[in-house]
Tab-separated table of C-alpha atoms and ligand atoms in Angstrom:
chain	number	residue	atom	x	y	z
A	28	MET	CA	21.193	-13.714	20.446
A	29	ALA	CA	19.194	-13.164	17.167
A	30	ASP	CA	16.952	-10.545	17.131
A	31	GLU	CA	13.245	-10.719	17.699
A	32	VAL	CA	11.362	-8.703	14.840
A	33	ILE	CA	7.285	-8.534	14.938
A	34	LEU	CA	5.552	-6.429	12.693
A	35	LEU	CA	1.968	-5.403	14.039
A	36	ASP	CA	0.180	-4.818	10.564
A	37	PHE	CA	-3.229	-4.795	8.299
A	38	TRP	CA	-2.476	-6.285	5.216
A	39	PRO	CA	-4.252	-3.186	2.682
A	40	SER	CA	-2.290	-0.762	5.186
A	41	PRO	CA	0.351	1.697	2.545
A	42	PHE	CA	1.742	2.321	5.667
A	43	GLY	CA	2.607	-1.486	6.558
A	44	MET	CA	3.341	-1.726	3.563
A	45	ARG	CA	6.220	0.510	3.768
A	46	VAL	CA	7.556	-1.383	6.720
A	47	ARG	CA	7.165	-4.883	4.713
A	48	VAL	CA	9.191	-3.024	1.740
A	49	ALA	CA	11.957	-1.582	4.012
A	50	LEU	CA	12.219	-5.566	6.220
A	51	ALA	CA	12.474	-7.031	2.785
A	52	GLU	CA	14.901	-4.676	0.952
A	53	LYS	CA	16.901	-5.489	4.487
A	54	GLY	CA	16.920	-9.781	4.352
A	55	ILE	CA	14.783	-9.181	7.495
A	56	GLU	CA	13.141	-12.025	8.789
A	57	TYR	CA	10.415	-11.130	11.303
A	58	GLU	CA	6.836	-12.430	12.961
A	59	TYR	CA	3.807	-11.015	10.439
A	60	LYS	CA	0.825	-10.212	13.127
A	61	GLU	CA	-2.241	-9.385	11.422
A	62	GLU	CA	-4.269	-6.975	13.362
A	63	ASN	CA	-8.103	-6.739	13.425
A	64	LEU	CA	-8.697	-2.445	13.596
A	65	SER	CA	-12.163	-2.828	14.649
A	66	ASP	CA	-10.651	-5.123	17.724
A	67	LYS	CA	-7.159	-4.196	17.972
A	68	SER	CA	-5.421	-6.839	20.000
A	69	PRO	CA	-3.839	-5.804	23.776
A	70	LEU	CA	-0.640	-6.014	22.609
A	71	LEU	CA	-1.225	-3.188	19.408
A	72	LEU	CA	-2.709	-1.295	22.996
A	73	LYS	CA	0.539	-1.932	24.946
A	74	MET	CA	3.306	-1.254	22.040
A	75	ASN	CA	1.300	2.203	20.339
A	76	PRO	CA	-0.808	3.437	23.865
A	77	VAL	CA	-0.793	7.130	21.843
A	78	LYS	CA	-2.158	6.412	18.569
A	79	LYS	CA	-3.446	2.752	18.318
A	80	GLN	CA	-1.765	2.101	15.344
A	81	ILE	CA	-0.369	-0.036	12.703
A	82	PRO	CA	2.191	-0.383	11.729
A	83	VAL	CA	4.443	-1.380	14.883
A	84	LEU	CA	7.517	-2.739	14.525
A	85	ILE	CA	8.705	-4.368	17.969
A	86	HIS	CA	12.194	-5.173	18.280
A	87	ASN	CA	13.635	-7.140	20.863
A	88	GLY	CA	10.363	-6.606	23.202
A	89	LYS	CA	10.730	-2.656	22.120
A	90	PRO	CA	7.869	-0.726	20.201
A	91	VAL	CA	8.765	1.798	17.359
A	92	CYS	CA	5.565	3.303	15.957
A	93	GLU	CA	4.675	5.631	12.365
A	94	SER	CA	5.843	3.780	9.522
A	95	LEU	CA	8.312	6.490	8.456
A	96	ILE	CA	10.192	6.510	12.003
A	97	ILE	CA	10.100	2.646	11.367
A	98	VAL	CA	11.920	2.706	7.864
A	99	ARG	CA	14.460	4.817	9.341
A	100	TYR	CA	14.435	2.848	12.051
A	101	ILE	CA	15.239	-0.256	10.441
A	102	ASP	CA	17.981	1.796	7.442
A	103	GLU	CA	19.856	2.991	11.056
A	104	VAL	CA	19.768	-0.980	12.832
A	105	TRP	CA	20.429	-3.192	9.609
A	106	LYS	CA	23.331	-1.418	7.925
A	107	HIS	CA	24.567	-4.360	6.353
A	108	LYS	CA	22.807	-3.655	2.886
A	109	SER	CA	20.547	-1.691	0.571
A	110	PRO	CA	20.731	1.614	2.294
A	111	LEU	CA	17.145	3.624	2.065
A	112	LEU	CA	18.885	6.996	2.822
A	113	PRO	CA	21.501	8.856	1.062
A	114	SER	CA	24.741	9.094	3.690
A	115	ASP	CA	25.204	12.999	2.296
A	116	ALA	CA	23.466	14.987	4.477
A	117	TYR	CA	22.178	17.609	1.552
A	118	GLN	CA	20.672	13.918	-0.309
A	119	ARG	CA	19.330	12.696	3.031
A	120	ALA	CA	17.466	16.290	3.802
A	121	HIS	CA	15.911	16.311	0.228
A	122	ALA	CA	15.037	12.343	0.336
A	123	MET	CA	13.274	13.158	3.497
A	124	PHE	CA	11.615	16.402	2.593
A	125	TRP	CA	9.783	14.295	-0.203
A	126	ALA	CA	9.024	11.543	1.851
A	127	ASP	CA	7.277	13.924	4.350
A	128	TYR	CA	5.705	15.354	1.043
A	129	VAL	CA	3.979	11.805	0.106
A	130	ASP	CA	3.083	11.421	3.943
A	131	LYS	CA	1.275	14.409	4.283
A	132	LYS	CA	-0.562	14.643	1.101
A	133	ILE	CA	-1.281	11.272	-0.265
A	134	TYR	CA	-2.998	9.863	2.024
A	135	SER	CA	-5.706	12.329	3.172
A	136	LEU	CA	-6.128	12.423	-0.377
A	137	ALA	CA	-6.847	8.763	-1.249
A	138	ARG	CA	-9.327	8.633	1.514
A	139	GLN	CA	-11.207	11.718	0.084
A	140	VAL	CA	-11.386	9.766	-4.008
A	141	TRP	CA	-11.991	6.540	-1.884
A	142	LEU	CA	-14.902	7.739	0.596
A	143	SER	CA	-16.362	11.308	-0.263
A	144	SER	CA	-18.754	12.420	-3.566
A	145	GLY	CA	-19.576	14.995	-5.442
A	146	GLU	CA	-17.118	18.357	-4.519
A	147	GLU	CA	-15.058	17.208	-1.997
A	148	HIS	CA	-14.281	13.542	-4.227
A	149	GLU	CA	-13.923	16.181	-7.205
A	150	ALA	CA	-11.165	18.010	-5.229
A	151	GLY	CA	-9.439	15.105	-3.998
A	152	LYS	CA	-9.453	13.426	-7.238
A	153	ASN	CA	-8.209	16.868	-8.921
A	154	GLU	CA	-5.694	17.413	-5.918
A	155	LEU	CA	-4.349	13.818	-6.088
A	156	MET	CA	-3.440	13.739	-9.733
A	157	GLY	CA	-1.755	17.243	-9.295
A	158	CYS	CA	0.458	15.528	-6.491
A	159	PHE	CA	1.142	12.391	-8.744
A	160	LYS	CA	2.445	15.557	-11.567
A	161	LEU	CA	4.192	16.988	-9.233
A	162	LEU	CA	5.765	13.769	-8.222
A	163	GLU	CA	6.508	13.034	-11.434
A	164	GLY	CA	8.270	16.021	-12.161
A	165	GLU	CA	10.271	15.083	-9.216
A	166	LEU	CA	10.970	11.695	-10.466
A	167	GLY	CA	11.772	12.725	-14.353
A	168	ASP	CA	13.544	10.349	-15.964
A	169	LYS	CA	15.365	8.846	-12.548
A	170	THR	CA	15.217	4.828	-11.956
A	171	TYR	CA	14.025	5.238	-8.644
A	172	PHE	CA	13.380	8.627	-6.594
A	173	GLY	CA	16.520	7.947	-5.076
A	174	ASP	CA	18.017	8.374	-8.512
A	175	ASP	CA	19.710	4.738	-8.659
A	176	THR	CA	19.125	3.464	-5.548
A	177	PHE	CA	15.855	2.270	-4.728
A	178	GLY	CA	15.403	4.531	-1.049
A	179	ILE	CA	12.787	5.781	1.034
A	180	VAL	CA	10.537	8.250	-1.048
A	181	ASP	CA	10.239	5.201	-3.321
A	182	VAL	CA	9.021	3.261	-0.162
A	183	ALA	CA	7.071	5.611	0.979
A	184	LEU	CA	5.103	6.297	-2.096
A	185	ILE	CA	5.153	2.638	-3.999
A	186	PRO	CA	2.386	0.934	-1.600
A	187	PHE	CA	0.223	3.455	-3.306
A	188	TYR	CA	0.920	1.981	-6.669
A	189	SER	CA	-1.655	-0.858	-5.141
A	190	TRP	CA	-4.251	1.984	-4.717
A	191	PHE	CA	-3.784	2.686	-8.422
A	192	TYR	CA	-6.421	0.981	-9.503
A	193	MET	CA	-8.975	2.022	-6.784
A	194	PHE	CA	-8.310	5.854	-8.005
A	195	GLU	CA	-8.764	5.229	-11.452
A	196	GLN	CA	-11.910	2.868	-10.705
A	197	CYS	CA	-13.544	5.750	-7.852
A	198	GLY	CA	-12.042	8.631	-9.991
A	199	ASN	CA	-12.375	7.434	-13.240
A	200	MET	CA	-9.102	8.530	-14.083
A	201	SER	CA	-5.960	7.530	-15.966
A	202	ILE	CA	-2.676	7.841	-13.481
A	203	GLU	CA	-1.158	6.381	-17.133
A	204	ALA	CA	-2.523	8.804	-19.300
A	205	GLU	CA	-1.431	11.633	-16.929
A	206	CYS	CA	1.557	10.595	-15.252
A	207	PRO	CA	3.383	8.172	-17.422
A	208	LYS	CA	7.008	8.366	-15.874
A	209	LEU	CA	5.089	7.497	-12.706
A	210	VAL	CA	3.238	4.406	-13.601
A	211	ALA	CA	6.371	3.406	-15.171
A	212	TRP	CA	8.404	3.597	-11.963
A	213	GLY	CA	5.426	1.403	-10.163
A	214	LYS	CA	5.649	-1.237	-12.633
A	215	ARG	CA	9.641	-0.928	-12.365
A	216	CYS	CA	9.483	-1.078	-8.356
A	217	MET	CA	7.426	-3.972	-8.939
A	218	GLU	CA	9.770	-6.185	-10.561
A	219	LYS	CA	11.835	-5.679	-7.281
A	220	GLU	CA	10.805	-8.216	-5.236
A	221	SER	CA	10.781	-6.622	-1.927
A	222	VAL	CA	8.167	-4.708	-3.100
A	223	SER	CA	5.805	-7.403	-5.149
A	224	LYS	CA	5.599	-9.527	-1.910
A	225	SER	CA	4.845	-6.894	0.130
A	226	LEU	CA	2.049	-5.045	-1.964
A	227	PRO	CA	-1.173	-6.991	-2.544
A	228	ASP	CA	-3.052	-7.154	-5.895
A	229	GLN	CA	-4.350	-3.830	-7.021
A	230	HIS	CA	-7.837	-5.520	-7.355
A	231	LYS	CA	-7.840	-7.192	-3.822
A	232	VAL	CA	-7.287	-3.622	-2.337
A	233	TYR	CA	-10.062	-2.438	-4.541
A	234	ASP	CA	-12.549	-4.886	-3.301
A	235	LEU	CA	-11.648	-4.323	0.005
A	236	LEU	CA	-11.894	-0.543	0.342
A	237	MET	CA	-15.379	-0.910	-1.442
A	238	ASP	CA	-16.557	-2.952	1.048
A	239	LEU	CA	-15.056	-0.777	3.783
A	240	LYS	CA	-16.638	1.865	1.942
A	241	LYS	CA	-20.394	-0.036	2.318
A	242	LYS	CA	-19.276	-0.142	6.077
A	243	PHE	CA	-18.390	3.144	6.445
A	244	LEU	CA	-21.363	4.805	4.721
A	245	ALA	CA	-23.509	2.422	6.552
A	246	LYS	CA	-22.430	4.122	9.894
B	263	GS8	N1	1.319	8.091	10.395
B	263	GS8	C1	0.317	6.674	10.714
B	263	GS8	C2	-0.369	6.089	10.202
B	263	GS8	C3	-0.860	5.354	10.704
B	263	GS8	C4	-2.459	4.723	10.122
B	263	GS8	O1	-3.084	5.397	9.657
B	263	GS8	N2	-2.675	3.647	10.388
B	263	GS8	C5	-4.037	3.114	10.144
B	263	GS8	C6	-4.180	1.520	9.886
B	263	GS8	S1	-3.525	2.531	7.517
B	263	GS8	O2	-4.903	3.292	7.209
B	263	GS8	C7	-4.632	2.059	11.648
B	263	GS8	O3	-3.869	1.331	11.860
B	263	GS8	N3	-6.128	2.818	12.337
B	263	GS8	C8	-6.461	2.467	13.074
B	263	GS8	C9	-6.623	3.552	14.050
B	263	GS8	O4	-6.762	5.064	13.437
B	263	GS8	O5	-8.191	3.167	14.654
B	263	GS8	C10	1.928	5.774	9.785
B	263	GS8	O6	2.770	6.340	9.011
B	263	GS8	O7	2.077	4.927	9.897
Protein backbone atom coordinates (compact mmCIF):
# COMPACT_ATOMS: atom_id res chain seq x y z
CA MET A 1 0.00 0.00 0.00
CA ALA A 2 1.34 3.44 -0.91
CA ASP A 3 2.16 5.78 1.95
CA GLU A 4 -0.53 8.27 2.90
CA VAL A 5 1.22 11.53 3.80
CA ILE A 6 -0.67 14.63 4.92
CA LEU A 7 0.87 17.93 6.05
CA LEU A 8 -1.09 20.31 8.24
CA ASP A 9 0.53 23.67 7.62
CA PHE A 10 0.21 27.46 7.35
CA TRP A 11 1.89 28.99 4.31
CA PRO A 12 4.03 31.75 5.94
CA SER A 13 5.21 29.50 8.76
CA PRO A 14 8.99 29.00 8.74
CA PHE A 15 8.40 25.76 10.64
CA GLY A 16 6.03 24.47 8.00
CA MET A 17 8.47 25.51 5.29
CA ARG A 18 11.12 23.26 6.87
CA VAL A 19 8.87 20.24 6.37
CA ARG A 20 7.89 21.27 2.83
CA VAL A 21 11.59 21.54 1.92
CA ALA A 22 12.40 18.14 3.47
CA LEU A 23 9.47 16.41 1.70
CA ALA A 24 10.51 18.02 -1.60
CA GLU A 25 14.15 17.02 -1.12
CA LYS A 26 12.97 13.40 -0.76
CA GLY A 27 10.45 13.64 -3.62
CA ILE A 28 7.60 12.56 -1.35
CA GLU A 29 4.05 13.16 -2.61
CA TYR A 30 1.71 14.44 0.06
CA GLU A 31 -1.61 16.15 0.65
CA TYR A 32 -1.18 19.76 1.83
CA LYS A 33 -3.87 21.03 4.20
CA GLU A 34 -3.80 24.76 5.00
CA GLU A 35 -4.85 25.57 8.55
CA ASN A 36 -6.65 28.68 9.75
CA LEU A 37 -4.84 29.19 13.04
CA SER A 38 -7.67 31.40 14.29
CA ASP A 39 -10.08 28.50 13.78
CA LYS A 40 -8.06 25.30 14.05
CA SER A 41 -9.46 22.21 12.39
CA PRO A 42 -10.64 19.23 14.46
CA LEU A 43 -7.94 17.22 12.66
CA LEU A 44 -5.17 19.54 13.92
CA LEU A 45 -6.55 19.48 17.47
CA LYS A 46 -6.74 15.67 17.33
CA MET A 47 -3.31 15.17 15.76
CA ASN A 48 -1.44 17.68 17.97
CA PRO A 49 -3.51 17.85 21.19
CA VAL A 50 -0.57 18.99 23.31
CA LYS A 51 0.68 22.03 21.39
CA LYS A 52 -2.18 22.49 18.89
CA GLN A 53 0.39 23.87 16.43
CA ILE A 54 1.37 23.32 12.82
CA PRO A 55 3.26 21.72 11.19
CA VAL A 56 1.97 18.22 11.77
CA LEU A 57 2.94 15.39 9.44
CA ILE A 58 0.35 12.61 9.35
CA HIS A 59 1.97 9.44 7.97
CA ASN A 60 -0.49 6.57 7.42
CA GLY A 61 -2.74 8.09 10.08
CA LYS A 62 0.00 8.62 12.66
CA PRO A 63 0.95 12.22 13.64
CA VAL A 64 4.49 13.55 13.94
CA CYS A 65 4.78 17.02 15.54
CA GLU A 66 7.55 19.66 15.88
CA SER A 67 9.26 20.68 12.66
CA LEU A 68 12.79 19.45 13.38
CA ILE A 69 11.46 16.16 14.74
CA ILE A 70 9.40 15.82 11.54
CA VAL A 71 12.46 16.55 9.38
CA ARG A 72 14.47 13.87 11.19
CA TYR A 73 11.53 11.44 10.89
CA ILE A 74 11.35 12.08 7.13
CA ASP A 75 15.09 11.51 6.81
CA GLU A 76 14.89 8.21 8.73
CA VAL A 77 11.81 6.84 6.96
CA TRP A 78 12.67 7.86 3.37
CA LYS A 79 16.34 6.95 3.16
CA HIS A 80 16.42 6.42 -0.62
CA LYS A 81 17.72 9.89 -1.50
CA SER A 82 19.05 13.22 -0.29
CA PRO A 83 20.23 12.40 3.26
CA LEU A 84 19.57 15.39 5.53
CA LEU A 85 21.71 14.19 8.41
CA PRO A 86 25.34 12.98 8.21
CA SER A 87 25.97 9.27 8.71
CA ASP A 88 28.96 10.04 10.95
CA ALA A 89 27.83 10.34 14.59
CA TYR A 90 30.05 13.31 15.40
CA GLN A 91 29.09 15.22 12.25
CA ARG A 92 25.42 14.45 13.05
CA ALA A 93 25.85 15.85 16.57
CA HIS A 94 27.51 18.97 15.12
CA ALA A 95 24.64 19.43 12.65
CA MET A 96 22.02 19.01 15.38
CA PHE A 97 23.82 21.57 17.55
CA TRP A 98 23.41 24.23 14.86
CA ALA A 99 19.90 23.18 13.91
CA ASP A 100 18.98 23.48 17.59
CA TYR A 101 20.72 26.88 17.78
CA VAL A 102 18.66 28.14 14.85
CA ASP A 103 15.51 26.66 16.36
CA LYS A 104 15.98 28.28 19.75
CA LYS A 105 17.23 31.71 18.62
CA ILE A 106 15.93 32.86 15.28
CA TYR A 107 12.13 32.71 15.51
CA SER A 108 11.88 34.39 18.92
CA LEU A 109 14.15 37.21 17.74
CA ALA A 110 12.24 37.39 14.45
CA ARG A 111 9.03 37.98 16.42
CA GLN A 112 10.77 40.65 18.46
CA VAL A 113 11.84 42.51 15.30
CA TRP A 114 8.42 41.98 13.73
CA LEU A 115 6.09 42.87 16.61
CA SER A 116 7.93 44.96 19.18
CA SER A 117 9.01 48.60 19.17
CA GLY A 118 11.42 50.93 20.93
CA GLU A 119 14.25 49.42 22.97
CA GLU A 120 12.86 45.88 22.74
CA HIS A 121 12.81 46.17 18.95
CA GLU A 122 16.35 47.55 18.82
CA ALA A 123 17.62 44.81 21.14
CA GLY A 124 15.94 42.13 19.04
CA LYS A 125 17.30 43.54 15.80
CA ASN A 126 20.87 43.72 17.16
CA GLU A 127 20.72 40.23 18.67
CA LEU A 128 19.24 38.80 15.45
CA MET A 129 22.04 40.32 13.38
CA GLY A 130 24.50 38.91 15.90
CA CYS A 131 23.02 35.43 15.37
CA PHE A 132 23.24 35.85 11.59
CA LYS A 133 26.91 36.87 11.93
CA LEU A 134 27.61 33.80 14.10
CA LEU A 135 25.87 31.59 11.53
CA GLU A 136 27.83 33.27 8.74
CA GLY A 137 31.00 32.36 10.63
CA GLU A 138 29.86 28.73 10.89
CA LEU A 139 29.03 28.67 7.18
CA GLY A 140 32.33 30.26 6.16
CA ASP A 141 33.14 29.45 2.54
CA LYS A 142 31.13 26.21 2.50
CA THR A 143 28.42 25.77 -0.11
CA TYR A 144 25.93 24.71 2.55
CA PHE A 145 25.99 24.30 6.31
CA GLY A 146 26.18 20.61 5.53
CA ASP A 147 29.37 21.38 3.53
CA ASP A 148 28.70 20.11 -0.01
CA THR A 149 25.41 18.58 1.15
CA PHE A 150 22.20 20.52 1.71
CA GLY A 151 21.33 19.21 5.16
CA ILE A 152 19.25 19.72 8.29
CA VAL A 153 20.92 23.01 9.33
CA ASP A 154 20.17 24.41 5.88
CA VAL A 155 16.59 23.11 6.17
CA ALA A 156 16.22 24.66 9.63
CA LEU A 157 17.42 28.12 8.58
CA ILE A 158 16.44 28.62 4.94
CA PRO A 159 12.76 29.32 5.71
CA PHE A 160 13.82 32.53 7.46
CA TYR A 161 15.33 33.70 4.18
CA SER A 162 11.72 34.36 3.13
CA TRP A 163 11.46 36.70 6.15
CA PHE A 164 14.63 38.68 5.25
CA TYR A 165 12.69 41.45 3.50
CA MET A 166 10.55 41.89 6.64
CA PHE A 167 13.65 42.02 8.84
CA GLU A 168 15.22 44.65 6.59
CA GLN A 169 12.06 46.78 6.36
CA CYS A 170 11.13 46.57 10.06
CA GLY A 171 14.73 46.68 11.26
CA ASN A 172 15.89 49.30 8.77
CA MET A 173 18.94 47.16 8.19
CA SER A 174 20.78 45.44 5.33
CA ILE A 175 21.52 41.78 5.99
CA GLU A 176 23.57 41.64 2.79
CA ALA A 177 25.82 44.47 3.98
CA GLU A 178 26.52 42.71 7.30
CA CYS A 179 26.32 39.06 6.22
CA PRO A 180 27.12 38.79 2.50
CA LYS A 181 28.02 35.09 2.67
CA LEU A 182 24.73 34.25 4.40
CA VAL A 183 22.72 36.09 1.76
CA ALA A 184 24.73 34.36 -0.98
CA TRP A 185 23.92 31.04 0.72
CA GLY A 186 20.21 31.95 0.73
CA LYS A 187 20.30 32.73 -2.99
CA ARG A 188 22.17 29.45 -3.63
CA CYS A 189 19.55 27.49 -1.72
CA MET A 190 16.78 29.23 -3.66
CA GLU A 191 18.30 27.76 -6.84
CA LYS A 192 17.21 24.35 -5.53
CA GLU A 193 13.68 23.51 -6.65
CA SER A 194 12.95 21.87 -3.29
CA VAL A 195 13.49 25.28 -1.68
CA SER A 196 12.09 27.66 -4.31
CA LYS A 197 8.80 25.75 -4.50
CA SER A 198 8.48 25.58 -0.70
CA LEU A 199 9.20 29.19 0.30
CA PRO A 200 6.71 31.98 -0.43
CA ASP A 201 7.80 35.28 -1.99
CA GLN A 202 9.49 37.60 0.53
CA HIS A 203 7.16 40.48 -0.31
CA LYS A 204 4.07 38.28 0.11
CA VAL A 205 5.35 37.22 3.53
CA TYR A 206 6.04 40.86 4.43
CA ASP A 207 2.57 42.00 3.41
CA LEU A 208 0.90 39.27 5.48
CA LEU A 209 3.10 39.85 8.51
CA MET A 210 2.31 43.58 8.41
CA ASP A 211 -1.39 42.69 8.21
CA LEU A 212 -1.09 40.33 11.18
CA LYS A 213 0.91 42.95 13.11
CA LYS A 214 -1.98 45.40 12.81
CA LYS A 215 -4.35 42.71 14.16
CA PHE A 216 -1.99 41.75 17.01
CA LEU A 217 -1.50 45.37 18.03
CA ALA A 218 -5.23 46.17 17.72
CA LYS A 219 -6.09 43.48 20.35
N1 LIG B 1 8.41 24.44 17.71
C1 LIG B 1 7.35 24.33 16.74
C2 LIG B 1 6.79 25.71 16.45
C3 LIG B 1 5.55 25.64 15.59
C4 LIG B 1 4.79 26.93 15.59
O1 LIG B 1 5.16 27.92 16.25
N2 LIG B 1 3.68 26.94 14.85
C5 LIG B 1 2.83 28.14 14.83
C6 LIG B 1 2.69 28.70 13.43
S1 LIG B 1 4.22 29.32 12.88
O2 LIG B 1 4.65 30.35 13.94
C7 LIG B 1 1.43 27.74 15.28
O3 LIG B 1 0.95 26.67 14.94
N3 LIG B 1 0.80 28.65 16.04
C8 LIG B 1 -0.54 28.40 16.49
C9 LIG B 1 -0.61 28.45 17.99
O4 LIG B 1 0.49 28.52 18.61
O5 LIG B 1 -1.73 28.44 18.52
C10 LIG B 1 7.88 23.63 15.46
O6 LIG B 1 9.10 23.69 15.25
O7 LIG B 1 7.09 23.00 14.73
